[in-house]
Every structure is written in C-alpha cells, then in structure tokens.
PDB file of C-alpha atoms and ligand atoms in Angstrom:
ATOM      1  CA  UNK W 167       0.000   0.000   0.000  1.00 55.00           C
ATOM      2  CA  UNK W 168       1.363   2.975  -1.276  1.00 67.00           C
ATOM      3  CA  UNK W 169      -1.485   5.750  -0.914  1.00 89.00           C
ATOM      4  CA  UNK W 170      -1.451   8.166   2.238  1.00 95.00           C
ATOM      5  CA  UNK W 171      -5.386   9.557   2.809  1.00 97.00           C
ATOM      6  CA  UNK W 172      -4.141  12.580   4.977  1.00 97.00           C
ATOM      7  CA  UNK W 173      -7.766  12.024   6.590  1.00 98.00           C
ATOM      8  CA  UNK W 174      -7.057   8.526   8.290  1.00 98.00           C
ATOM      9  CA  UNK W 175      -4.072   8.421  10.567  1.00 98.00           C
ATOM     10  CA  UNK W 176      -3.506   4.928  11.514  1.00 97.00           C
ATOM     11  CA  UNK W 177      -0.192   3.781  13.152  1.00 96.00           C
ATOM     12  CA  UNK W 178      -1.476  -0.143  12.778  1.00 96.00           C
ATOM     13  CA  UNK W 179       1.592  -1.618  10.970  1.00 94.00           C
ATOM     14  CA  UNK W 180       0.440  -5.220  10.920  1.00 95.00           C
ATOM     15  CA  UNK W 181      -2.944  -3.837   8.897  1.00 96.00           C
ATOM     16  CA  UNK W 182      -2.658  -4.778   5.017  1.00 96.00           C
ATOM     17  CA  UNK W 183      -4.358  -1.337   4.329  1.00 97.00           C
ATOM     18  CA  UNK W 184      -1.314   0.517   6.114  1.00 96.00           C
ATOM     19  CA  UNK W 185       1.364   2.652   4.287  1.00 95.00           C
ATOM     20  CA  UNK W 186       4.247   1.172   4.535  1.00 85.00           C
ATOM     21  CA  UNK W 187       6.496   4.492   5.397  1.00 89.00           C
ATOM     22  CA  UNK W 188       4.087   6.564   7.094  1.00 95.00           C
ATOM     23  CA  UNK W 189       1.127   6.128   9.553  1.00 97.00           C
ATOM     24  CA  UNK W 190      -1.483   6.790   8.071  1.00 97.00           C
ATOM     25  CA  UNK W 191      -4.453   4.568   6.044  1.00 97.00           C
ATOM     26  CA  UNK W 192      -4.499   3.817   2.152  1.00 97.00           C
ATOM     27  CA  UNK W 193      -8.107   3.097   2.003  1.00 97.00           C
ATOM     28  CA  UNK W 194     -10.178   5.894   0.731  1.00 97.00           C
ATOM     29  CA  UNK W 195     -12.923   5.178   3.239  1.00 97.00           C
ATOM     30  CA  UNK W 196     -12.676   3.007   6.377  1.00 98.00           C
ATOM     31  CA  UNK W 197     -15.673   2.002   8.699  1.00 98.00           C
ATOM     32  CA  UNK W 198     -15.395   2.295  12.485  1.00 98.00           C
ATOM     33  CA  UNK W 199     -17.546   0.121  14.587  1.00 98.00           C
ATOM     34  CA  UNK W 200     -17.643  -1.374  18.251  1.00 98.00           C
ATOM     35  CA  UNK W 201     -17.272  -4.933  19.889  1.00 97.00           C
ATOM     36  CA  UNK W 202     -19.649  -3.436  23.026  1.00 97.00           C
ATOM     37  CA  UNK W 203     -22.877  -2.719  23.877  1.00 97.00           C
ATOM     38  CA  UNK W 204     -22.357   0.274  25.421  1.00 97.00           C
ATOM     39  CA  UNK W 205     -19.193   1.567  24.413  1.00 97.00           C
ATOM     40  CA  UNK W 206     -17.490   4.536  27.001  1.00 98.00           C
ATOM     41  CA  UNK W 207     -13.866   4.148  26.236  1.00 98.00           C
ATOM     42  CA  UNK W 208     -11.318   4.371  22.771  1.00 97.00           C
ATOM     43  CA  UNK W 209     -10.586   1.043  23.391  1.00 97.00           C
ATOM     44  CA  UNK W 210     -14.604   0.128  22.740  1.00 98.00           C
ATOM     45  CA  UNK W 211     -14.020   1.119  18.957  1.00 98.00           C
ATOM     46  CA  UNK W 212     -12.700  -1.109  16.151  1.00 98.00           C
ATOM     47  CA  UNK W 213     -11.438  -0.325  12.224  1.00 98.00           C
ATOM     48  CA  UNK W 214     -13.565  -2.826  10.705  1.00 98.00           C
ATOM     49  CA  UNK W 215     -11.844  -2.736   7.599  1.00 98.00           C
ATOM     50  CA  UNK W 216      -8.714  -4.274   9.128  1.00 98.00           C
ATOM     51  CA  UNK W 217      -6.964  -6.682   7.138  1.00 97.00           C
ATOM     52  CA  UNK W 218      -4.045  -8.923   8.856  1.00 96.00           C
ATOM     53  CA  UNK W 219      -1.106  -8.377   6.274  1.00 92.00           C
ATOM     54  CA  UNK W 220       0.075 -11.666   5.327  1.00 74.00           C
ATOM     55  CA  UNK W 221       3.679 -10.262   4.300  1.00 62.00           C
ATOM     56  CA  UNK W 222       3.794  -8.549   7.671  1.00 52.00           C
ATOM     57  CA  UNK W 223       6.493  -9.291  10.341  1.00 51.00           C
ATOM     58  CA  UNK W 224       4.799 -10.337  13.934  1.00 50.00           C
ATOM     59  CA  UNK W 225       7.406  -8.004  16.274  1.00 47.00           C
TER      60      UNK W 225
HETATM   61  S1  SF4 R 518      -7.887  -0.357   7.494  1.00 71.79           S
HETATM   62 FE1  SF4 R 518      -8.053   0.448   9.594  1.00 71.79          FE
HETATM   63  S2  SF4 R 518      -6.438  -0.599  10.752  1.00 71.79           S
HETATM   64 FE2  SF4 R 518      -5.995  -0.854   8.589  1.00 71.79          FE
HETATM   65  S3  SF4 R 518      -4.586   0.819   8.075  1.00 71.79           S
HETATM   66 FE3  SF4 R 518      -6.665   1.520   7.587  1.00 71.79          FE
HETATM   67  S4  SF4 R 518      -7.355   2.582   9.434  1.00 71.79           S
HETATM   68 FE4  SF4 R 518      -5.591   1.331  10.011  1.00 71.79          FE
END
C-alpha cells in the first residue's frame, strides 16, 4: 500500500491497508464500529476494515 489519505491516521503496521512508510491509512474510506454494547472508552471502537497483512512481520 502505497497511498497516504491525509484524513485517516492509523499507526497499525500489521494492517494490510497501512502505508508502509508513514502512519497513516491507504483506504479511501474506512468504517469504524464497536465490539460493546455500550461503548465509554477508545478502546470500545474497532477499524472494521482491518486486514491482517500476510507479508507482515509479527514483532
Ligand atoms: S484499514 Fe483500519 S487498521 Fe488498517 S490501516 Fe486503515 S485505518 Fe488502520
């Protein structure tokens, strides 16, 4: 993934959809949902558009 969208920061490395070089998203769009109920806190909210990155390096 080569594209920056200067809209979606994103520092998830592992994601497919990542730049490589820079942390930010290379999807034009991305949805944003939530694994709760009742969601209070950041960590409540997921990128649904996540993709594991097969090439990617577990660190
Ligand atoms: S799809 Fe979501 S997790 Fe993956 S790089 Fe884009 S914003 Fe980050």
């Amino acid at each position: 993934m080569e594209k920056k969208n200067h809209s979606i920061e994103c520092s998830v490395k592992q994601c497919a959809n990542h730049c490589e070089n820079a942390d930010y998203c290379a999807l034009e769009k991305i949805r944003v949902g939530t694994h709760e109920q009742n969601p209070t806190v950041s960590q409540c909210v997921d990128c649904e558009s996540f993709i594991l990155g097969a090439h990617r390096k577990t660190e």
